[in-house]
Tab-separated table of C-alpha atoms and ligand atoms in Angstrom:
chain	number	residue	atom	x	y	z
A	24	UNK	CA	43.849	17.138	-37.191
A	25	UNK	CA	44.105	15.301	-33.891
A	26	UNK	CA	45.154	11.665	-33.848
A	27	UNK	CA	42.245	9.192	-33.780
A	28	UNK	CA	42.041	7.035	-30.702
A	29	UNK	CA	42.063	3.264	-31.112
A	30	UNK	CA	41.292	0.336	-28.822
A	31	UNK	CA	44.373	-0.608	-26.738
A	32	UNK	CA	46.764	-3.257	-28.103
A	33	UNK	CA	45.494	-6.764	-27.449
A	34	UNK	CA	41.869	-5.666	-26.961
A	35	UNK	CA	38.946	-5.707	-29.368
A	36	UNK	CA	35.385	-4.524	-29.864
A	37	UNK	CA	32.609	-7.088	-30.097
A	38	UNK	CA	30.351	-6.324	-33.055
A	39	UNK	CA	27.524	-7.799	-35.100
A	40	UNK	CA	27.896	-11.523	-35.774
A	41	UNK	CA	30.480	-11.843	-32.995
A	42	UNK	CA	28.062	-10.416	-30.454
A	43	UNK	CA	25.403	-12.910	-31.556
A	44	UNK	CA	27.864	-15.816	-31.416
A	45	UNK	CA	28.872	-14.815	-27.886
A	46	UNK	CA	25.280	-14.566	-26.758
A	47	UNK	CA	24.680	-18.076	-28.057
A	48	UNK	CA	27.789	-19.339	-26.282
A	49	UNK	CA	26.629	-17.762	-23.036
A	50	UNK	CA	23.210	-19.401	-23.390
A	51	UNK	CA	24.894	-22.782	-24.039
A	52	UNK	CA	27.132	-22.359	-20.996
A	53	UNK	CA	24.208	-21.392	-18.768
A	54	UNK	CA	22.113	-24.346	-19.909
A	55	UNK	CA	24.910	-26.897	-19.526
A	56	UNK	CA	26.273	-25.639	-16.208
A	57	UNK	CA	23.011	-24.767	-14.483
A	58	UNK	CA	21.463	-28.124	-15.203
A	59	UNK	CA	24.515	-29.699	-13.520
A	60	UNK	CA	23.799	-27.577	-10.432
A	61	UNK	CA	26.251	-24.698	-10.926
A	62	UNK	CA	24.960	-21.208	-10.125
A	63	UNK	CA	26.339	-17.974	-11.524
A	64	UNK	CA	28.826	-15.869	-9.597
A	65	UNK	CA	30.166	-12.409	-10.402
A	66	UNK	CA	33.270	-11.144	-8.651
A	67	UNK	CA	34.921	-7.705	-8.925
A	68	UNK	CA	37.058	-6.882	-11.960
A	69	UNK	CA	39.968	-6.057	-9.651
A	70	UNK	CA	41.137	-7.615	-6.425
A	71	UNK	CA	43.911	-7.115	-3.883
A	72	UNK	CA	47.186	-7.971	-5.669
A	73	UNK	CA	48.059	-10.284	-2.789
A	74	UNK	CA	45.176	-12.608	-3.712
A	75	UNK	CA	46.826	-13.476	-7.021
A	76	UNK	CA	50.397	-13.363	-5.700
A	77	UNK	CA	49.449	-15.920	-3.030
A	78	UNK	CA	46.701	-17.767	-4.864
A	79	UNK	CA	48.135	-18.096	-8.368
A	80	UNK	CA	51.761	-18.312	-7.261
A	81	UNK	CA	54.739	-15.927	-7.186
A	82	UNK	CA	56.756	-18.026	-9.607
A	83	UNK	CA	54.166	-18.120	-12.412
A	84	UNK	CA	54.445	-16.114	-15.623
A	85	UNK	CA	51.043	-14.616	-14.884
A	86	UNK	CA	52.135	-13.115	-11.573
A	87	UNK	CA	55.717	-12.311	-12.553
A	88	UNK	CA	55.075	-10.631	-15.895
A	89	UNK	CA	51.451	-10.304	-16.891
A	90	UNK	CA	49.436	-8.547	-14.205
A	91	UNK	CA	47.887	-5.096	-14.582
A	92	UNK	CA	48.576	-3.698	-11.153
A	93	UNK	CA	47.820	-0.238	-9.808
A	94	UNK	CA	47.868	1.577	-6.491
A	95	UNK	CA	44.739	2.935	-4.869
A	96	UNK	CA	43.636	4.077	-1.407
A	97	UNK	CA	47.159	5.243	-0.638
A	98	UNK	CA	49.382	2.211	-0.653
A	99	UNK	CA	46.861	-0.573	-1.356
A	100	UNK	CA	47.865	-2.514	-4.475
A	101	UNK	CA	45.127	-3.844	-6.744
A	102	UNK	CA	45.278	-6.016	-9.865
A	103	UNK	CA	42.845	-6.516	-12.736
A	104	UNK	CA	41.877	-10.187	-12.368
A	105	UNK	CA	44.121	-12.405	-14.555
A	106	UNK	CA	42.054	-15.537	-13.765
A	107	UNK	CA	38.858	-16.557	-12.001
A	108	UNK	CA	39.652	-19.308	-9.505
A	109	UNK	CA	41.382	-17.272	-6.792
A	110	UNK	CA	38.572	-14.646	-6.757
A	111	UNK	CA	35.882	-17.358	-6.503
A	112	UNK	CA	37.783	-19.000	-3.627
A	113	UNK	CA	38.095	-15.604	-1.935
A	114	UNK	CA	34.326	-15.160	-2.257
A	115	UNK	CA	33.717	-18.693	-0.896
A	116	UNK	CA	35.702	-17.805	2.230
A	117	UNK	CA	34.321	-14.286	2.562
A	118	UNK	CA	30.699	-15.462	2.452
A	119	UNK	CA	31.181	-18.511	4.679
A	120	UNK	CA	30.064	-20.862	1.918
A	121	UNK	CA	31.531	-23.801	3.842
A	122	UNK	CA	28.191	-23.749	5.743
A	123	UNK	CA	26.296	-24.624	2.558
A	124	UNK	CA	25.940	-28.224	1.367
A	125	UNK	CA	29.269	-29.209	-0.214
A	126	UNK	CA	30.477	-29.087	-2.880
A	127	UNK	CA	29.441	-25.522	-3.657
A	128	UNK	CA	29.164	-25.248	-7.440
A	129	UNK	CA	29.669	-21.873	-9.119
A	130	UNK	CA	30.166	-20.719	-12.700
A	131	UNK	CA	31.138	-17.461	-14.353
A	132	UNK	CA	31.542	-15.803	-17.706
A	133	UNK	CA	33.785	-12.782	-17.269
A	134	UNK	CA	36.682	-10.953	-18.827
A	135	UNK	CA	40.252	-11.351	-17.625
A	136	UNK	CA	43.405	-9.319	-18.112
A	137	UNK	CA	46.959	-10.439	-18.818
A	138	UNK	CA	49.762	-8.328	-20.254
A	139	UNK	CA	50.712	-10.935	-22.857
A	140	UNK	CA	52.257	-10.401	-26.280
A	141	UNK	CA	49.140	-10.079	-28.453
A	142	UNK	CA	48.720	-12.523	-31.353
A	143	UNK	CA	45.889	-14.497	-32.934
A	144	UNK	CA	43.973	-16.074	-30.047
A	145	UNK	CA	45.987	-14.267	-27.384
A	146	UNK	CA	44.675	-10.991	-26.047
A	147	UNK	CA	45.234	-8.672	-23.127
A	148	UNK	CA	41.555	-8.636	-22.274
A	149	UNK	CA	39.811	-11.942	-23.004
A	150	UNK	CA	36.744	-13.775	-21.797
A	151	UNK	CA	36.509	-17.110	-20.056
A	152	UNK	CA	33.648	-19.381	-19.106
A	153	UNK	CA	34.628	-21.181	-15.950
A	154	UNK	CA	33.221	-23.288	-13.148
A	155	UNK	CA	34.423	-24.287	-9.697
A	156	UNK	CA	33.199	-27.134	-7.467
A	157	UNK	CA	34.471	-26.398	-3.968
A	158	UNK	CA	34.374	-28.609	-0.882
A	159	UNK	CA	34.758	-32.162	-2.180
A	160	UNK	CA	37.744	-34.248	-3.240
A	161	UNK	CA	35.589	-36.964	-4.790
A	162	UNK	CA	37.141	-38.014	-8.133
A	163	UNK	CA	33.624	-37.871	-9.598
A	164	UNK	CA	33.814	-34.074	-9.194
A	165	UNK	CA	36.984	-34.026	-11.310
A	166	UNK	CA	35.351	-36.145	-13.989
A	167	UNK	CA	32.186	-34.015	-13.921
A	168	UNK	CA	34.148	-30.815	-14.520
A	169	UNK	CA	36.043	-32.388	-17.446
A	170	UNK	CA	32.800	-33.696	-18.934
A	171	UNK	CA	31.129	-30.300	-18.660
A	172	UNK	CA	33.925	-28.701	-20.682
A	173	UNK	CA	33.556	-31.411	-23.323
A	174	UNK	CA	29.808	-30.796	-23.421
A	175	UNK	CA	30.306	-27.042	-23.747
A	176	UNK	CA	32.823	-27.421	-26.574
A	177	UNK	CA	30.433	-29.728	-28.390
A	178	UNK	CA	27.509	-27.300	-27.987
A	179	UNK	CA	29.634	-24.381	-29.221
A	180	UNK	CA	30.771	-26.460	-32.209
A	181	UNK	CA	34.506	-26.241	-31.432
A	182	UNK	CA	36.288	-28.440	-33.984
A	183	UNK	CA	39.257	-30.813	-33.706
A	184	UNK	CA	39.050	-31.145	-29.939
A	185	UNK	CA	41.566	-33.271	-28.004
A	186	UNK	CA	41.687	-33.876	-24.261
A	187	UNK	CA	44.899	-34.471	-22.355
A	188	UNK	CA	44.796	-35.326	-18.671
A	189	UNK	CA	47.358	-35.943	-15.972
A	190	UNK	CA	47.888	-35.781	-12.236
A	191	UNK	CA	50.294	-33.627	-10.253
A	192	UNK	CA	49.750	-35.626	-7.060
A	193	UNK	CA	49.860	-34.210	-3.572
A	194	UNK	CA	52.232	-31.441	-2.453
A	195	UNK	CA	54.384	-33.929	-0.484
A	196	UNK	CA	54.939	-36.261	-3.433
A	197	UNK	CA	55.556	-33.216	-5.579
A	198	UNK	CA	58.268	-31.935	-3.231
A	199	UNK	CA	60.104	-35.260	-3.408
A	200	UNK	CA	59.635	-35.444	-7.167
A	201	UNK	CA	60.723	-31.834	-7.569
A	202	UNK	CA	64.027	-32.590	-5.898
A	203	UNK	CA	64.499	-35.624	-8.094
A	204	UNK	CA	63.755	-33.527	-11.205
A	205	UNK	CA	66.029	-30.686	-10.061
A	206	UNK	CA	68.859	-33.206	-9.660
A	207	UNK	CA	68.196	-34.549	-13.151
A	208	UNK	CA	68.077	-31.020	-14.686
A	209	UNK	CA	71.308	-29.974	-12.972
A	210	UNK	CA	73.015	-33.075	-14.329
A	211	UNK	CA	72.007	-31.936	-17.846
A	212	UNK	CA	72.417	-28.159	-17.442
A	213	UNK	CA	74.688	-27.807	-20.475
A	214	UNK	CA	71.969	-29.049	-22.830
A	215	UNK	CA	69.138	-26.858	-21.439
A	216	UNK	CA	68.004	-23.356	-22.444
A	217	UNK	CA	69.189	-20.506	-20.240
A	218	UNK	CA	65.606	-19.775	-19.178
A	219	UNK	CA	65.003	-23.330	-18.011
A	220	UNK	CA	68.315	-23.331	-16.126
A	221	UNK	CA	67.366	-20.074	-14.395
A	222	UNK	CA	64.116	-21.671	-13.216
A	223	UNK	CA	65.539	-24.938	-11.899
A	224	UNK	CA	65.197	-23.721	-8.320
A	225	UNK	CA	61.910	-21.845	-8.646
A	226	UNK	CA	59.829	-23.969	-10.992
A	227	UNK	CA	61.584	-27.005	-12.503
A	228	UNK	CA	58.282	-28.504	-13.757
A	229	UNK	CA	58.007	-25.764	-16.344
A	230	UNK	CA	60.933	-27.387	-18.191
A	231	UNK	CA	58.342	-29.781	-19.682
A	232	UNK	CA	56.699	-26.754	-21.365
A	233	UNK	CA	59.862	-25.537	-23.132
A	234	UNK	CA	60.104	-25.306	-26.929
A	235	UNK	CA	63.916	-25.255	-26.910
A	236	UNK	CA	65.117	-28.375	-28.851
A	237	UNK	CA	67.946	-29.289	-26.447
A	238	UNK	CA	65.619	-28.985	-23.473
A	239	UNK	CA	62.997	-31.080	-25.199
A	240	UNK	CA	65.519	-33.865	-25.823
A	241	UNK	CA	66.536	-33.854	-22.159
A	242	UNK	CA	62.908	-33.808	-21.009
A	243	UNK	CA	62.040	-36.887	-23.056
A	244	UNK	CA	64.116	-38.959	-20.658
A	245	UNK	CA	63.263	-36.984	-17.520
A	246	UNK	CA	61.621	-38.699	-14.539
A	247	UNK	CA	57.823	-38.399	-14.622
A	248	UNK	CA	55.651	-37.206	-11.772
A	249	UNK	CA	52.945	-39.673	-12.717
A	250	UNK	CA	55.349	-42.513	-11.840
A	251	UNK	CA	56.098	-40.941	-8.462
A	252	UNK	CA	52.540	-40.395	-7.177
A	253	UNK	CA	51.638	-41.492	-3.642
A	254	UNK	CA	49.318	-44.537	-3.704
A	255	UNK	CA	46.199	-42.514	-2.681
A	256	UNK	CA	46.847	-39.974	-5.457
A	257	UNK	CA	47.429	-42.704	-8.032
A	258	UNK	CA	44.145	-44.299	-6.888
A	259	UNK	CA	42.328	-40.928	-7.154
A	260	UNK	CA	43.652	-40.444	-10.691
A	261	UNK	CA	42.673	-43.998	-11.700
A	262	UNK	CA	39.131	-43.322	-10.466
A	263	UNK	CA	38.899	-40.068	-12.447
A	264	UNK	CA	39.957	-41.943	-15.589
A	265	UNK	CA	37.467	-44.740	-14.859
A	266	UNK	CA	34.633	-42.174	-14.628
A	267	UNK	CA	35.687	-40.640	-17.950
A	268	UNK	CA	35.771	-44.101	-19.512
A	269	UNK	CA	32.335	-44.843	-18.077
A	270	UNK	CA	31.046	-41.634	-19.660
A	271	UNK	CA	32.671	-42.545	-22.976
A	272	UNK	CA	34.899	-39.460	-23.131
A	273	UNK	CA	38.082	-40.038	-25.136
A	274	UNK	CA	41.253	-38.783	-23.437
A	275	UNK	CA	45.019	-39.110	-23.587
A	276	UNK	CA	46.960	-39.480	-20.367
A	277	UNK	CA	49.830	-37.005	-20.570
A	278	UNK	CA	52.703	-37.542	-18.143
A	279	UNK	CA	54.187	-34.131	-18.907
A	280	UNK	CA	51.116	-31.951	-18.597
A	281	UNK	CA	51.989	-28.820	-16.648
A	282	UNK	CA	49.579	-25.961	-16.241
A	283	UNK	CA	50.720	-22.356	-16.069
A	284	UNK	CA	49.254	-21.655	-12.642
A	285	UNK	CA	50.842	-22.935	-9.424
A	286	UNK	CA	47.789	-23.952	-7.432
A	287	UNK	CA	47.016	-27.285	-9.056
A	288	UNK	CA	47.167	-30.598	-7.160
A	289	UNK	CA	46.140	-34.034	-8.406
A	290	UNK	CA	44.046	-33.818	-11.608
A	291	UNK	CA	45.064	-31.388	-14.366
A	292	UNK	CA	43.617	-31.368	-17.866
A	293	UNK	CA	43.654	-29.399	-21.065
A	294	UNK	CA	41.471	-29.345	-24.149
A	295	UNK	CA	43.177	-28.261	-27.360
A	296	UNK	CA	41.809	-27.748	-30.841
A	297	UNK	CA	43.601	-28.796	-34.026
A	298	UNK	CA	41.641	-26.020	-35.745
A	299	UNK	CA	43.773	-23.388	-33.986
A	300	UNK	CA	47.366	-22.353	-34.633
A	301	UNK	CA	50.045	-21.853	-31.997
A	302	UNK	CA	47.561	-20.890	-29.287
A	303	UNK	CA	45.748	-24.219	-29.404
A	304	UNK	CA	44.505	-24.413	-25.800
A	305	UNK	CA	40.753	-23.895	-25.677
A	306	UNK	CA	40.185	-24.726	-22.044
A	307	UNK	CA	41.666	-26.470	-19.079
A	308	UNK	CA	41.712	-26.746	-15.365
A	309	UNK	CA	42.306	-29.022	-12.475
A	310	UNK	CA	42.129	-29.661	-8.786
A	311	UNK	CA	43.448	-27.081	-6.331
A	312	UNK	CA	43.196	-28.632	-2.884
A	313	UNK	CA	45.873	-26.315	-1.441
A	314	UNK	CA	44.623	-22.981	-2.770
A	315	UNK	CA	42.240	-22.064	0.075
A	316	UNK	CA	45.025	-22.393	2.637
A	317	UNK	CA	47.338	-20.254	0.523
A	318	UNK	CA	44.829	-17.406	0.636
A	319	UNK	CA	44.236	-17.736	4.367
A	320	UNK	CA	41.321	-20.190	4.650
A	321	UNK	CA	41.004	-23.677	6.116
A	322	UNK	CA	41.936	-26.725	4.030
A	323	UNK	CA	39.165	-27.013	1.409
A	324	UNK	CA	39.432	-29.122	-1.737
A	325	UNK	CA	38.337	-27.643	-5.052
A	326	UNK	CA	38.193	-28.447	-8.740
A	327	UNK	CA	37.483	-26.216	-11.706
A	328	UNK	CA	37.957	-25.242	-15.326
A	329	UNK	CA	38.249	-22.154	-17.491
A	330	UNK	CA	37.690	-22.098	-21.244
A	331	UNK	CA	38.526	-19.184	-23.534
A	332	UNK	CA	35.494	-17.685	-25.269
A	333	UNK	CA	37.463	-16.288	-28.231
A	334	UNK	CA	39.331	-19.545	-28.827
A	335	UNK	CA	36.218	-21.715	-28.563
A	336	UNK	CA	34.482	-19.528	-31.150
A	337	UNK	CA	37.559	-19.329	-33.398
A	338	UNK	CA	37.821	-23.109	-33.429
A	339	UNK	CA	34.100	-23.392	-34.145
A	340	UNK	CA	34.411	-21.270	-37.289
A	341	UNK	CA	31.655	-19.052	-38.637
A	342	UNK	CA	28.219	-20.350	-37.730
A	343	UNK	CA	25.115	-19.066	-39.509
A	344	UNK	CA	23.172	-16.677	-37.329
A	345	UNK	CA	19.536	-15.946	-37.989
A	346	UNK	CA	18.632	-12.271	-37.710
A	347	UNK	CA	15.875	-11.410	-35.223
A	348	UNK	CA	12.685	-11.480	-37.357
A	349	UNK	CA	11.021	-8.104	-37.712
A	350	UNK	CA	7.226	-8.056	-37.397
A	351	UNK	CA	6.456	-4.481	-38.365
A	352	UNK	CA	8.257	-1.662	-40.146
A	353	UNK	CA	6.580	1.712	-39.716
A	354	UNK	CA	7.044	4.150	-42.617
A	355	UNK	CA	5.509	7.597	-42.969
A	356	UNK	CA	5.044	10.219	-45.696
A	357	UNK	CA	6.057	13.615	-44.349
A	358	UNK	CA	6.884	15.101	-40.960
A	359	UNK	CA	3.244	15.602	-39.961
A	360	UNK	CA	2.890	11.823	-39.531
A	361	UNK	CA	6.055	11.315	-37.517
A	362	UNK	CA	4.451	11.438	-34.075
A	363	UNK	CA	1.723	8.945	-35.002
A	364	UNK	CA	4.308	6.642	-36.565
A	365	UNK	CA	6.481	6.888	-33.472
A	366	UNK	CA	3.501	5.950	-31.291
A	367	UNK	CA	2.542	2.997	-33.477
A	368	UNK	CA	6.067	1.529	-33.331
A	369	UNK	CA	6.205	2.021	-29.542
A	370	UNK	CA	2.758	0.451	-29.066
A	371	UNK	CA	3.691	-2.517	-31.212
A	372	UNK	CA	6.830	-3.165	-29.165
A	373	UNK	CA	4.901	-2.829	-25.930
A	374	UNK	CA	2.508	-5.453	-27.263
A	375	UNK	CA	5.480	-7.779	-27.748
A	376	UNK	CA	6.169	-7.353	-31.476
A	377	UNK	CA	9.520	-6.550	-33.037
A	378	UNK	CA	8.849	-3.143	-34.598
A	379	UNK	CA	11.121	-0.543	-36.157
A	380	UNK	CA	10.546	3.048	-37.199
A	381	UNK	CA	12.292	5.046	-39.897
A	382	UNK	CA	14.990	7.085	-38.120
A	383	UNK	CA	17.356	7.978	-40.937
A	384	UNK	CA	15.329	10.844	-42.441
A	385	UNK	CA	14.720	8.887	-45.666
A	386	UNK	CA	12.089	9.744	-48.284
A	387	UNK	CA	9.061	7.455	-48.382
A	388	UNK	CA	10.631	5.619	-51.320
A	389	UNK	CA	13.833	5.151	-49.351
A	390	UNK	CA	11.872	3.953	-46.345
A	391	UNK	CA	10.059	1.323	-48.388
A	392	UNK	CA	13.369	0.087	-49.750
A	393	UNK	CA	14.646	-0.191	-46.166
A	394	UNK	CA	11.486	-2.000	-45.121
A	395	UNK	CA	12.034	-4.529	-47.890
A	396	UNK	CA	15.659	-5.044	-46.893
A	397	UNK	CA	14.779	-5.466	-43.227
A	398	UNK	CA	12.730	-8.581	-43.980
A	399	UNK	CA	9.737	-7.164	-42.078
A	400	UNK	CA	6.550	-9.244	-42.188
A	401	UNK	CA	4.346	-6.123	-42.328
A	402	UNK	CA	4.913	-2.544	-43.372
A	403	UNK	CA	2.567	0.193	-42.138
A	404	UNK	CA	2.607	3.402	-44.187
A	405	UNK	CA	1.160	6.519	-42.571
A	406	UNK	CA	0.244	9.262	-45.050
A	407	UNK	CA	-2.234	11.977	-45.946
A	408	UNK	CA	-4.606	9.437	-47.506
A	409	UNK	CA	-4.724	7.384	-44.319
A	410	UNK	CA	-2.845	4.313	-43.128
A	411	UNK	CA	-2.119	1.340	-45.310
A	412	UNK	CA	-0.803	-2.010	-44.220
A	413	UNK	CA	1.169	-4.245	-46.524
A	414	UNK	CA	1.625	-7.961	-45.859
A	415	UNK	CA	5.107	-8.566	-47.245
A	416	UNK	CA	4.546	-12.324	-47.429
A	417	UNK	CA	1.478	-12.184	-49.693
A	418	UNK	CA	2.065	-8.731	-51.200
A	419	UNK	CA	-1.505	-7.791	-50.253
A	420	UNK	CA	-1.980	-4.137	-49.305
A	421	UNK	CA	-5.089	-2.595	-47.756
A	422	UNK	CA	-6.166	0.643	-46.158
A	423	UNK	CA	-6.924	0.305	-42.457
A	424	UNK	CA	-8.124	2.568	-39.668
A	425	UNK	CA	-4.948	4.026	-38.061
A	426	UNK	CA	-5.795	2.620	-34.630
A	427	UNK	CA	-6.411	-0.916	-35.889
A	428	UNK	CA	-2.937	-1.769	-37.243
A	429	UNK	CA	-2.150	-3.838	-34.161
A	430	UNK	CA	-5.439	-5.639	-34.408
A	431	UNK	CA	-4.734	-6.577	-38.035
A	432	UNK	CA	-1.251	-7.922	-37.510
A	433	UNK	CA	-1.916	-9.696	-34.208
A	434	UNK	CA	-3.743	-12.642	-35.705
A	435	UNK	CA	-0.804	-13.622	-37.916
A	436	UNK	CA	2.186	-13.154	-35.663
B	27	AMP	P1	44.338	-20.518	-18.185
B	27	AMP	O1	43.534	-19.659	-17.241
B	27	AMP	O2	45.669	-19.927	-18.520
B	27	AMP	O3	44.360	-21.955	-17.804
B	27	AMP	O4	43.565	-20.452	-19.577
B	27	AMP	C1	42.353	-21.117	-19.811
B	27	AMP	C2	41.890	-20.807	-21.213
B	27	AMP	O5	41.674	-19.406	-21.346
B	27	AMP	C3	42.905	-21.132	-22.311
B	27	AMP	O6	42.766	-22.454	-22.714
B	27	AMP	C4	42.503	-20.169	-23.400
B	27	AMP	O7	41.428	-20.680	-24.127
B	27	AMP	C5	42.035	-18.962	-22.637
B	27	AMP	N1	43.094	-17.927	-22.522
B	27	AMP	C6	44.088	-17.839	-21.612
B	27	AMP	N2	44.848	-16.748	-21.815
B	27	AMP	C7	44.314	-16.107	-22.894
B	27	AMP	C8	44.642	-14.904	-23.607
B	27	AMP	N3	45.642	-14.124	-23.255
B	27	AMP	N4	43.858	-14.577	-24.678
B	27	AMP	C9	42.811	-15.347	-25.040
B	27	AMP	N5	42.467	-16.476	-24.389
B	27	AMP	C10	43.199	-16.864	-23.345
């Protein structure tokens, strides 16, 4: 016997209740984001590898270890999108969206691909809802994006939500701070993990992310970027926090918040859920005022978020889903009535009713059992003695002219 084929490691099928829960989440996201002026964007599943190398950052885990990259068209290198911001920025530039009123507000719900070690809440293909507001550096944009995530998490029913927020400042302040931090890390090299030491030159900020106990002890006393912000960045951050306060959104300022992608400037934030295990991040984002230039465009500020669909739903727990109510179940006694039954079900659906026909080759008795199980409001039975219609709510059954079934049920539904 040949080996059965299974879904690839870190991927999953979406079935039954999960499919319904995702549909609901998508409807919530659309309602919340579209009423705030965000319109939907779809970008290709794969892009030129260079877009992510330049946009996300060469030194990030995503680019260094996690991309699904393949060659096509001879020597052109493509990558399955690991995130949504760089593709949306590429589309903004490609379609000259700077000519539209700014900021341009876009949202997406798409799947993304990262070659991560699969575990609960971490997959190799996963879905994110995200939004980007491009073309304004107003702190109100930052606060709006954060608020929209909070609203989405509330609508989805995600439990135990906490918001941490920080600021990475401008690139110039970051350069100066980076050198200060590198000096501090070198002075404590002996106490740090080998991985952190190897990244002192490339990405010293990531040391704040480390789990290694020695590193954590050192990082507790490390200089903080938030204390080294330029005055205009500190002012921008204070305004973002004031907007969140005005909107009544609880938040913790986190001086060590570092996001995994390189393009962030100024505001960064992350929502976590206490209802999740190790992979507790449900959504996050930030401002990326330098990203457009990195991918070859003019200086254009931007702010966005991405929230994981699987994690939001996991942290929401099982939610009752109501099955789609069935108006009419069409049963028939014997093959000679099949065509008429088929037509009745098709006509009923065309008229806007939810109608189902026996397709499993069951006996009439079996069909009636199915009809009962399906929760149908009406059951039509086509047989040699004519057509009967049973109202499953009242139990009343009557013989009707075959062509009048629709007429009889229409009044009630
Ligand atoms: P990021 O794009 O890394 O900032 O991630 C944003 C959100 O996407 C996270 O908070 C998670 O909810 C979700 N996410 C990121 N990576 C994965 C993954 N490998 N599997 C499932 N969800 C993920």
